[in-house]
Amino acid sequence: MKNIKRWYKENSGKLRLILTIISGICLLVSLIFQWTGHKDSIASFDPSWIAIVLCGVPIILGAMIGIVRDHDITADLLVSLALIGSLILKEWFAAGEVAFIMQIGSILEDFTSEKAKKGISKLVKLTPKKAHLLSKGKTLEIEADQVRLGDKLVVLAGESIPVDGIVLEGCTSVDQSSMTGESLPVEKNVGDSLMSGTINQNGVITMQAKETAENSSLQRMVKLAESADAQKAKIVRKANKWASWLVVISLTTAILAGTVIGCLHSDFWLGFTRAINVLVVFCPCAFVLATPTAISAGIGNASKHGVILRSGEGLERLAEANVAVFDKTGTLTKGKPKVIQVETKEGISEEELVRIAASGENFSHHPLAKAILEFNKKELYEVTDHKTVPGKGVRFRIGEKEYFIGKAKEEKDSIASVVGVYQGKNLLGTIFIQDTIKENAEEMLKELKELGVKSVLLTGDNEAAAKEAAEKLGLEEYRANCSPEEKMTFIKEREKKSDKIAMFGDGVNDSLALRSAYAGIAMGGIGSDVAIESADAVIVNDNLDVVPYLFRISRKTRSRIDINLTISMVINLVAVCLSIAGILNTVWGAVYHNVGSVAVVISASLLYFSEGKKKKAKAKAEKAIS
């Protein structure tokens, strides 16, 4: 029995498609017999009954479950009443056709959802199974989930990177298309980071594991993508609520129309027929099918461009956002700053100052910390009592001495980021670090302006550095010396003024701002727990060209939903009027209404294949990759 259930679960989609195709063939045969005047051939058994059983019974059962178990009035109830009414009128073809078209619409919806999730299944298949552990000069093959932090691994040409880590020895090209969407391999040298699931194309490398398989970038991406839910969108909930009301309205309209027409013509059967016609054409299929399909298609389209959306509601909020707030380091800049100058006070050398700073920053993932670590040439000290002070810096001990690394109280006019190294309250020296702005940042901000989105820069850098960055980027508004709490406060104050803010940050030190914003987008933060928990979306490949696209696809999705709902309302209204007037009979009423609903679903499904990017931006991105 368990095997049968498992088989059914695995093949239910294919089975439903086969049964629907059989139903369609039977309906076509029935229609041909009627049109060619061979009604006698189907007098004993109309092939439409096969469609009624195969497609209609699941709908009726769904309606009963909705009422009895969920206490919910759904579109299935209205379809079931229309189907039963058609059977009472002995309109076998109409009953089968109503059920058949509803199944077609449901299959289209599932098809779009599966397309949207297709990338997830590909990611699951990419999950590495094995790893080559380097231990005591020997290479041992182990399961990828047995890799521990700090393990040294050997990756051969053509193999998948088993876990996140860094290159210790060797150089190679890595195919990162599965994770970042980059069409060309990326060169990797000693010290460069590696993501699990990407492919080592040539050369043998030795790497060090920085994450376990469970916490790897690939697994985080899979979990985030699987959490994407079209049903979470506010507009979907509204559409479902409207659909419930439409069921009530359609039943009321059908009863009134049937009663009035029956009384006027003194013909109960005529009134009953017109009432059934109204039920058939008034089914709110478009509200139930088109909206979640459009959301699923929008999420799927975004995933093709390297954007993972957590929910349909996040997509909807992005469509409404009118202000984009950006963090600077790692978001608008390359996130690979370099130490350009070191100044010390008397009694300490530059090398010693950098060594102390690097020892304290060894546990930090901030780009400035990485710059100091790369600049240091000495062996690190053993650190104790390490504590991060959010928005301030880090406090730690080396032996009996307490140190603090954070913003320097001096050099406020420097255009670089200035890190001060303190022993107690005494400043030992300062380290000047400068990052470079991404080449496509200015063009991206221009595109946002064309879309009617205002851009603001929030940074923890000093006034001079923030002003210089804002001028280079063409930004009119910026805030300097911002702590995480101050970024959050700024966002809340702006939203009180009716602004709807989309916050773009690195997903680590911007977690408060990401949570507070109307929509939060983490840049390249797929490997961070904070990104998954705080953001509505993650731009995996950290490509700023995707930012305008994200606004365009979200607005396009919202627009397509509005258009589809309007079309469905017009179709319903016209069909009801024609049915009451007797122009549409049960059969043609079903065809008219349900074909219109399927067209709406197809319209929503086409969003999945929409390009969404400007040709100019796309060409520039491709050129940058090459």
XYZ file of C-alpha atoms in Angstrom:
626
model
C 0.000 0.000 0.000
C 2.865 2.344 0.847
C 4.467 1.647 -2.522
C 1.205 2.489 -4.290
C 0.904 5.772 -2.368
C 4.513 6.681 -3.141
C 4.034 5.810 -6.814
C 0.894 7.936 -6.972
C 2.610 10.879 -5.289
C 5.515 10.725 -7.726
C 3.328 10.319 -10.829
C 0.122 12.190 -9.899
C 0.951 15.106 -12.213
C 1.565 12.877 -15.212
C -1.497 10.760 -14.406
C -3.741 13.827 -14.236
C -2.373 15.086 -17.549
C -3.061 11.706 -19.214
C -6.619 11.563 -17.828
C -7.253 15.144 -18.975
C -6.020 14.323 -22.497
C -8.332 11.274 -22.582
C -11.206 13.520 -21.433
C -10.459 16.028 -24.183
C -10.479 13.299 -26.844
C -13.818 11.996 -25.558
C -15.342 15.481 -25.611
C -14.089 16.011 -29.166
C -15.681 12.707 -30.267
C -18.967 13.699 -28.626
C -18.917 17.113 -30.311
C -18.137 15.621 -33.744
C -21.054 13.187 -33.425
C -23.407 16.053 -32.532
C -22.212 18.369 -35.311
C -22.405 15.628 -37.956
C -25.936 14.697 -36.984
C -25.029 11.297 -35.515
C -26.687 11.856 -32.147
C -28.103 8.346 -32.308
C -24.541 7.017 -32.126
C -24.188 8.474 -28.619
C -27.738 7.895 -27.474
C -26.770 4.833 -25.440
C -23.549 6.332 -24.053
C -22.160 9.832 -24.561
C -18.321 9.902 -24.436
C -18.663 13.174 -22.484
C -19.395 11.029 -19.423
C -15.768 9.910 -19.386
C -14.692 13.569 -19.037
C -17.346 14.110 -16.358
C -15.980 11.240 -14.285
C -12.258 11.809 -14.859
C -12.258 15.610 -14.501
C -15.495 16.367 -12.667
C -15.356 13.973 -9.716
C -12.058 15.462 -8.317
C -13.622 18.951 -8.483
C -16.770 17.875 -6.631
C -14.689 16.094 -3.972
C -12.531 19.229 -3.601
C -15.637 21.366 -3.072
C -16.982 18.969 -0.426
C -13.637 18.918 1.425
C -13.514 22.734 1.303
C -16.942 23.043 2.913
C -16.825 20.170 5.439
C -13.179 20.237 6.538
C -11.979 23.785 5.822
C -15.352 25.576 6.186
C -14.445 27.546 3.091
C -16.457 28.492 0.012
C -14.257 28.021 -3.044
C -14.651 28.274 -6.799
C -14.892 24.456 -6.861
C -18.332 24.769 -5.235
C -19.627 26.981 -8.030
C -18.108 24.713 -10.684
C -19.669 21.676 -8.976
C -23.124 23.315 -8.937
C -22.749 24.275 -12.612
C -21.670 20.720 -13.413
C -24.559 19.122 -11.495
C -27.029 21.593 -13.036
C -25.793 20.699 -16.518
C -26.344 17.018 -15.714
C -29.911 17.758 -14.606
C -30.456 19.534 -17.948
C -28.936 16.461 -19.650
C -26.271 18.694 -21.198
C -23.600 16.004 -20.947
C -21.094 17.821 -23.147
C -21.452 21.078 -21.175
C -20.891 19.245 -17.866
C -17.809 17.472 -19.194
C -16.487 20.631 -20.837
C -16.781 22.695 -17.624
C -14.800 20.074 -15.689
C -12.280 19.638 -18.532
C -11.505 23.364 -18.848
C -11.076 23.704 -15.068
C -8.549 20.859 -15.122
C -6.697 22.510 -18.018
C -6.452 25.727 -16.004
C -5.213 23.829 -12.939
C -2.595 21.980 -15.033
C -1.380 25.290 -16.477
C -1.039 26.674 -12.957
C 0.956 23.634 -11.826
C 3.088 23.834 -14.971
C 4.045 27.427 -14.189
C 4.782 26.576 -10.553
C 6.947 23.641 -11.617
C 8.811 25.865 -14.085
C 9.434 28.332 -11.273
C 10.809 25.539 -9.059
C 12.759 23.777 -11.802
C 15.929 25.616 -10.810
C 15.569 24.265 -7.266
C 15.573 20.636 -8.424
C 18.671 21.402 -10.513
C 20.374 22.786 -7.414
C 19.472 19.681 -5.421
C 21.055 17.513 -8.139
C 24.199 19.659 -7.929
C 24.655 18.855 -4.233
C 28.129 17.235 -3.949
C 28.140 13.695 -2.546
C 31.867 13.084 -2.057
C 34.958 15.015 -0.950
C 38.696 14.255 -0.950
C 40.091 14.880 2.545
C 43.811 15.659 2.823
C 45.039 14.038 6.050
C 48.654 13.292 7.049
C 49.830 13.543 3.466
C 47.190 11.104 2.201
C 43.972 11.759 0.279
C 40.875 9.990 1.638
C 37.477 9.920 -0.047
C 34.696 10.785 2.409
C 31.036 11.808 2.280
C 30.616 15.556 1.713
C 28.462 15.868 4.843
C 31.392 14.539 6.915
C 33.589 17.550 6.117
C 34.367 19.651 9.183
C 35.386 23.285 9.537
C 39.060 23.794 8.784
C 39.502 20.506 6.890
C 41.893 20.591 3.937
C 40.362 19.153 0.783
C 41.664 18.322 -2.673
C 39.385 19.104 -5.627
C 40.196 17.510 -8.969
C 39.402 18.947 -12.400
C 35.758 18.380 -13.328
C 34.615 17.855 -9.730
C 32.103 19.880 -7.731
C 33.352 22.047 -4.875
C 32.054 20.026 -1.858
C 31.691 22.881 0.677
C 32.305 26.616 0.939
C 35.944 27.489 1.472
C 39.069 29.237 0.197
C 41.878 28.200 -2.140
C 45.058 27.209 -0.274
C 47.140 25.935 -3.191
C 46.861 25.991 -6.970
C 44.831 28.012 -9.425
C 41.903 27.081 -11.642
C 38.737 28.262 -13.417
C 35.422 27.616 -11.705
C 32.020 27.381 -13.387
C 29.706 29.325 -11.052
C 26.715 29.524 -13.424
C 24.547 27.323 -11.208
C 24.912 29.742 -8.303
C 25.507 33.185 -9.766
C 24.305 32.962 -13.372
C 27.734 34.009 -14.718
C 28.060 32.622 -18.223
C 31.872 32.355 -18.191
C 34.169 30.563 -15.702
C 35.798 32.642 -12.969
C 39.558 32.479 -12.288
C 40.401 31.357 -8.752
C 43.788 31.833 -7.087
C 45.199 31.363 -3.580
C 42.976 33.147 -1.047
C 39.908 33.337 -3.305
C 36.582 32.053 -2.003
C 34.837 28.961 -3.344
C 31.128 28.069 -3.259
C 29.789 24.558 -2.899
C 28.064 23.139 -5.967
C 30.229 25.086 -8.406
C 32.478 23.125 -10.802
C 36.283 23.079 -10.817
C 36.963 23.126 -14.560
C 40.716 22.680 -14.821
C 43.626 22.169 -12.482
C 43.916 20.474 -9.098
C 43.459 22.764 -6.096
C 43.758 22.396 -2.352
C 41.100 24.225 -0.349
C 40.153 24.791 3.277
C 36.553 24.260 4.424
C 34.942 27.393 5.857
C 31.460 25.859 6.182
C 29.999 22.385 6.620
C 27.897 20.837 3.825
C 24.699 21.557 5.773
C 25.484 25.278 6.023
C 26.953 25.659 2.538
C 25.886 28.341 0.067
C 24.192 25.724 -2.099
C 22.032 24.352 0.713
C 21.115 27.839 1.883
C 20.083 28.708 -1.651
C 17.918 25.586 -1.872
C 16.238 26.326 1.478
C 15.603 29.950 0.529
C 14.186 29.028 -2.870
C 11.949 26.343 -1.363
C 10.529 28.889 1.071
C 9.279 31.033 -1.827
C 5.475 30.852 -1.614
C 3.147 32.509 -4.110
C 0.242 32.161 -1.679
C 1.872 34.577 0.789
C 1.216 37.561 -1.468
C -1.377 39.982 -0.133
C -2.968 40.311 -3.553
C -3.449 36.515 -3.714
C -5.283 36.572 -0.390
C -7.450 39.420 -1.663
C -8.200 37.560 -4.888
C -9.219 34.442 -2.949
C -11.464 36.558 -0.734
C -13.045 38.212 -3.783
C -13.535 34.775 -5.350
C -15.486 33.670 -2.261
C -17.734 36.716 -2.544
C -18.175 36.098 -6.274
C -19.438 32.603 -5.478
C -22.140 34.124 -3.270
C -22.942 36.840 -5.831
C -23.152 34.352 -8.692
C -25.490 32.063 -6.746
C -27.709 35.048 -5.873
C -27.689 36.282 -9.491
C -28.501 32.806 -10.821
C -31.439 32.353 -8.411
C -32.853 35.826 -9.131
C -32.427 35.494 -12.914
C -33.990 32.031 -12.923
C -36.903 33.105 -10.735
C -37.691 36.287 -12.716
C -37.420 34.613 -16.149
C -39.397 31.569 -14.982
C -42.200 33.799 -13.636
C -42.294 36.093 -16.686
C -42.596 33.171 -19.110
C -44.535 30.939 -16.734
C -41.915 28.298 -17.492
C -40.015 26.825 -14.537
C -37.712 24.764 -16.780
C -36.697 27.839 -18.806
C -35.895 29.751 -15.615
C -33.910 26.806 -14.272
C -31.950 26.528 -17.546
C -31.058 30.238 -17.503
C -29.988 29.967 -13.841
C -27.656 27.072 -14.667
C -26.240 29.066 -17.617
C -25.428 31.931 -15.245
C -23.672 29.527 -12.838
C -21.616 28.077 -15.680
C -20.371 31.434 -16.958
C -19.987 33.094 -13.540
C -17.286 30.720 -12.213
C -14.445 32.956 -10.830
C -11.729 30.759 -12.361
C -9.452 33.660 -13.280
C -9.357 34.943 -9.695
C -8.388 31.549 -8.375
C -5.889 30.578 -11.083
C -4.363 33.670 -12.680
C -3.116 35.515 -9.590
C -0.961 32.804 -7.936
C 0.221 31.725 -11.398
C 1.489 35.246 -12.124
C 3.242 35.421 -8.748
C 4.860 31.998 -9.283
C 5.954 33.023 -12.779
C 7.442 36.273 -11.434
C 9.386 34.396 -8.733
C 10.569 31.855 -11.312
C 11.662 34.582 -13.714
C 13.629 36.283 -10.944
C 15.410 33.027 -10.066
C 16.637 32.771 -13.679
C 18.335 36.157 -13.224
C 20.069 35.212 -9.972
C 17.458 36.610 -7.575
C 15.857 34.365 -4.953
C 12.579 35.743 -3.609
C 11.308 34.387 -0.305
C 7.612 34.990 -1.017
C 5.028 36.488 -3.302
C 4.431 39.163 -0.701
C 8.054 40.288 -1.042
C 7.571 40.561 -4.803
C 4.451 42.632 -4.260
C 6.165 44.988 -1.809
C 9.012 45.532 -4.269
C 6.458 46.564 -6.899
C 5.177 49.275 -4.539
C 8.565 50.586 -3.334
C 9.439 54.140 -4.424
C 12.737 54.700 -2.554
C 15.863 52.517 -2.795
C 18.289 52.802 0.125
C 21.801 51.426 -0.373
C 24.582 50.468 1.985
C 27.973 51.464 0.540
C 30.626 48.875 1.370
C 30.045 45.635 -0.513
C 26.841 46.914 -2.106
C 27.731 49.933 -4.252
C 31.447 49.272 -3.885
C 33.353 46.121 -4.819
C 33.600 45.043 -1.208
C 37.331 44.384 -1.566
C 38.903 47.436 0.064
C 42.666 47.723 0.466
C 44.862 49.327 3.090
C 46.367 52.430 1.535
C 48.140 53.960 4.535
C 49.105 53.205 8.150
C 49.930 55.903 10.721
C 51.207 55.113 14.216
C 51.902 56.962 17.420
C 55.279 56.825 19.131
C 56.341 53.500 20.593
C 54.789 51.119 18.061
C 55.750 50.123 14.532
C 53.396 49.911 11.551
C 53.876 46.132 11.319
C 53.016 45.652 15.009
C 49.920 47.863 14.756
C 48.631 45.913 11.747
C 49.431 42.601 13.473
C 47.372 43.576 16.522
C 44.503 44.803 14.347
C 44.539 41.646 12.180
C 44.503 39.440 15.291
C 41.370 41.193 16.542
C 39.656 41.187 13.154
C 40.359 37.510 12.447
C 36.824 36.500 13.463
C 35.039 39.225 11.470
C 33.526 38.911 7.980
C 33.392 42.664 7.342
C 35.223 43.817 4.163
C 37.390 46.249 6.166
C 38.488 43.402 8.435
C 39.448 41.300 5.415
C 41.514 44.193 4.054
C 43.509 44.375 7.291
C 44.010 40.594 7.352
C 45.295 40.600 3.768
C 47.678 43.484 4.521
C 49.156 41.762 7.588
C 52.367 39.773 6.959
C 53.007 38.530 10.516
C 51.683 35.539 12.470
C 48.531 36.419 14.399
C 48.458 36.737 18.192
C 46.236 34.479 20.293
C 43.157 36.488 21.196
C 40.839 36.104 24.230
C 37.610 37.782 25.380
C 36.720 38.713 21.813
C 33.501 40.717 21.649
C 31.815 42.506 18.748
C 30.237 45.870 19.573
C 27.516 46.348 16.880
C 28.122 49.440 14.784
C 31.256 50.318 16.807
C 33.991 47.721 16.367
C 35.566 44.798 18.237
C 37.014 44.506 21.749
C 39.546 41.801 22.687
C 42.555 40.883 24.774
C 46.092 39.846 23.848
C 47.674 38.559 27.022
C 46.802 41.017 29.778
C 46.289 44.006 27.468
C 42.820 45.054 26.245
C 42.427 46.472 22.747
C 39.631 48.014 20.730
C 39.372 48.414 16.937
C 36.780 50.737 15.484
C 36.131 54.096 13.923
C 38.935 56.552 14.545
C 37.949 59.668 16.427
C 40.455 61.609 14.372
C 40.883 62.100 10.614
C 37.188 62.938 10.084
C 37.882 64.632 6.765
C 39.563 61.622 5.149
C 37.912 60.227 2.019
C 38.999 56.735 3.105
C 37.573 54.588 5.891
C 39.735 55.171 8.956
C 40.123 52.379 11.499
C 41.569 53.251 14.887
C 43.483 50.766 17.043
C 43.203 51.557 20.771
C 44.868 50.125 23.872
C 42.449 51.003 26.583
C 41.572 54.626 25.751
C 44.867 55.427 24.070
C 45.015 55.558 20.279
C 47.979 53.496 19.052
C 47.489 54.346 15.386
C 45.139 54.485 12.442
C 44.717 52.338 9.334
C 43.369 53.977 6.180
C 41.288 51.685 3.961
C 39.692 52.558 0.634
C 37.266 50.668 -1.575
C 36.376 51.260 -5.224
C 32.888 51.834 -6.594
C 31.469 49.148 -8.880
C 31.630 50.088 -12.575
C 27.898 49.554 -13.121
C 26.719 51.359 -9.971
C 26.208 54.774 -11.595
C 24.312 53.322 -14.575
C 22.118 51.284 -12.224
C 21.156 54.385 -10.230
C 20.292 56.236 -13.462
C 17.964 53.392 -14.458
C 16.256 53.533 -11.066
C 15.698 57.248 -11.544
C 14.064 56.534 -14.919
C 11.776 54.088 -13.140
C 10.741 56.793 -10.692
C 12.683 55.305 -7.778
C 14.674 57.738 -5.616
C 18.041 56.439 -4.325
C 19.651 57.196 -0.949
C 23.085 56.199 0.388
C 23.449 55.154 4.039
C 26.973 54.370 5.227
C 29.010 54.053 8.372
C 31.867 55.926 6.663
C 32.804 59.463 7.655
C 31.298 62.529 6.020
C 34.135 63.081 3.519
C 34.113 59.480 2.270
C 30.311 59.393 2.052
C 30.161 62.725 0.198
C 32.817 61.653 -2.318
C 30.966 58.392 -3.029
C 27.625 60.199 -3.404
C 29.112 62.731 -5.845
C 30.704 59.987 -7.970
C 27.402 58.125 -8.101
C 25.271 61.194 -8.767
C 23.271 60.784 -5.558
C 21.611 63.842 -4.082
C 20.892 62.322 -0.678
C 23.227 60.447 1.660
C 23.844 59.907 5.363
C 27.308 59.366 6.880
C 28.510 57.860 10.181
C 25.418 55.628 10.383
C 25.319 52.810 12.914
C 22.962 49.855 12.245
C 20.431 51.403 14.639
C 20.655 54.789 12.880
C 20.024 53.155 9.493
C 16.943 51.499 10.941
C 15.753 54.792 12.458
C 16.211 56.609 9.135
C 14.100 54.006 7.330
C 11.320 54.143 9.932
C 11.214 57.947 9.801
C 10.986 57.968 5.995
C 8.239 55.371 5.990
C 6.237 57.526 8.407
C 6.239 60.088 5.570
C 4.539 57.520 3.288
C 7.745 56.446 1.532
C 7.977 52.719 0.810
C 11.632 51.782 1.086
C 13.537 48.934 -0.527
C 16.759 48.443 1.442
C 19.797 46.939 -0.315
C 22.551 45.736 2.003
C 25.097 42.978 2.536
C 22.809 40.963 4.761
C 25.155 40.931 7.758
C 25.630 44.289 9.463
C 22.515 45.670 7.736
C 20.129 43.104 9.226
C 18.215 45.696 11.285
C 17.713 47.917 8.236
C 16.703 44.945 6.071
C 14.087 43.889 8.603
C 12.741 47.423 9.087
C 12.397 48.318 5.405
C 9.199 47.797 3.434
C 11.262 45.378 1.301
C 14.738 44.080 2.170
C 17.183 42.809 -0.453
C 20.509 41.226 0.510
C 23.326 41.649 -2.000
C 25.373 38.484 -2.460
C 24.271 37.318 0.981
C 23.247 33.758 0.126
C 25.812 32.348 2.519
C 24.511 34.296 5.495
C 21.861 33.173 7.985
C 21.033 36.827 8.540
C 20.291 37.329 4.826
C 17.835 34.449 4.779
C 16.115 35.579 7.970
C 16.093 39.329 7.337
C 15.627 39.855 3.596
C 12.689 39.386 1.250
C 15.103 38.651 -1.585
C 18.757 37.782 -2.160
C 20.697 38.860 -5.253
C 22.974 35.834 -5.453
C 25.495 37.073 -8.013
C 25.883 40.501 -6.368
C 25.325 42.109 -9.792
C 23.903 45.636 -9.566
C 22.475 45.363 -13.108
C 19.836 43.085 -11.584
C 18.497 45.825 -9.269
C 16.482 47.773 -11.908
C 15.338 44.447 -13.371
C 13.977 43.467 -9.956
C 11.793 46.568 -9.854
C 10.678 45.995 -13.453
C 9.702 42.332 -13.052
C 7.870 42.979 -9.775
C 5.904 45.852 -11.316
C 5.258 43.828 -14.458
C 3.905 40.980 -12.344
C 1.618 43.306 -10.408
C 0.447 44.968 -13.631
C -0.235 41.590 -15.280
C -2.353 40.537 -12.304
C -4.408 43.760 -12.449
C -4.937 43.368 -16.207
C -5.921 39.714 -15.891
C -8.396 40.393 -13.090
C -9.970 43.214 -15.113
C -10.255 40.981 -18.193
C -11.863 38.206 -16.158
C -14.422 40.626 -14.692
C -15.358 41.902 -18.161
C -15.635 38.339 -19.489
C -17.883 37.377 -16.559
C -20.117 40.437 -16.911
C -20.639 40.005 -20.657
C -21.216 36.260 -20.295
C -23.801 36.723 -17.530
C -25.740 39.290 -19.585
C -25.719 37.035 -22.686
C -26.795 34.020 -20.607
C -29.706 35.867 -18.985
C -30.794 37.065 -22.440
C -30.697 33.484 -23.716
C -28.035 34.189 -26.347
C -25.511 31.824 -24.723
C -26.690 28.295 -23.980
C -25.024 26.053 -21.424
C -22.490 24.564 -23.839
C -21.326 27.766 -25.503
C -21.493 29.625 -22.199
C -19.008 27.144 -20.746
C -16.726 27.463 -23.780
C -16.889 31.277 -23.763
C -16.139 31.687 -20.067
C -13.613 28.927 -19.465
C -11.566 29.554 -22.589
C -11.325 33.174 -21.431
C -10.097 31.996 -18.022
C -7.465 29.749 -19.588
C -6.306 32.691 -21.728
C -5.814 34.722 -18.544
C -3.735 31.926 -17.011
C -1.623 31.672 -20.170
C -1.077 35.429 -20.023
C 0.193 35.113 -16.453
C 2.385 32.127 -17.370
C 4.154 34.136 -20.079
C 5.739 36.214 -17.298
C 8.120 33.329 -16.673
C 9.614 33.809 -20.136
C 9.726 37.626 -19.954
C 13.263 39.002 -20.323
C 12.748 41.863 -17.876
C 16.143 43.491 -18.524
C 16.983 46.418 -20.704
C 19.032 45.351 -23.719
C 21.632 47.961 -22.891
C 22.033 46.733 -19.300
C 22.135 43.115 -20.405
C 24.818 43.819 -23.026
C 26.867 45.704 -20.470
C 26.593 42.836 -17.966
C 27.649 40.278 -20.568
C 30.594 42.467 -21.574
C 31.676 42.774 -17.947
C 31.592 39.002 -17.524
C 33.603 38.390 -20.693
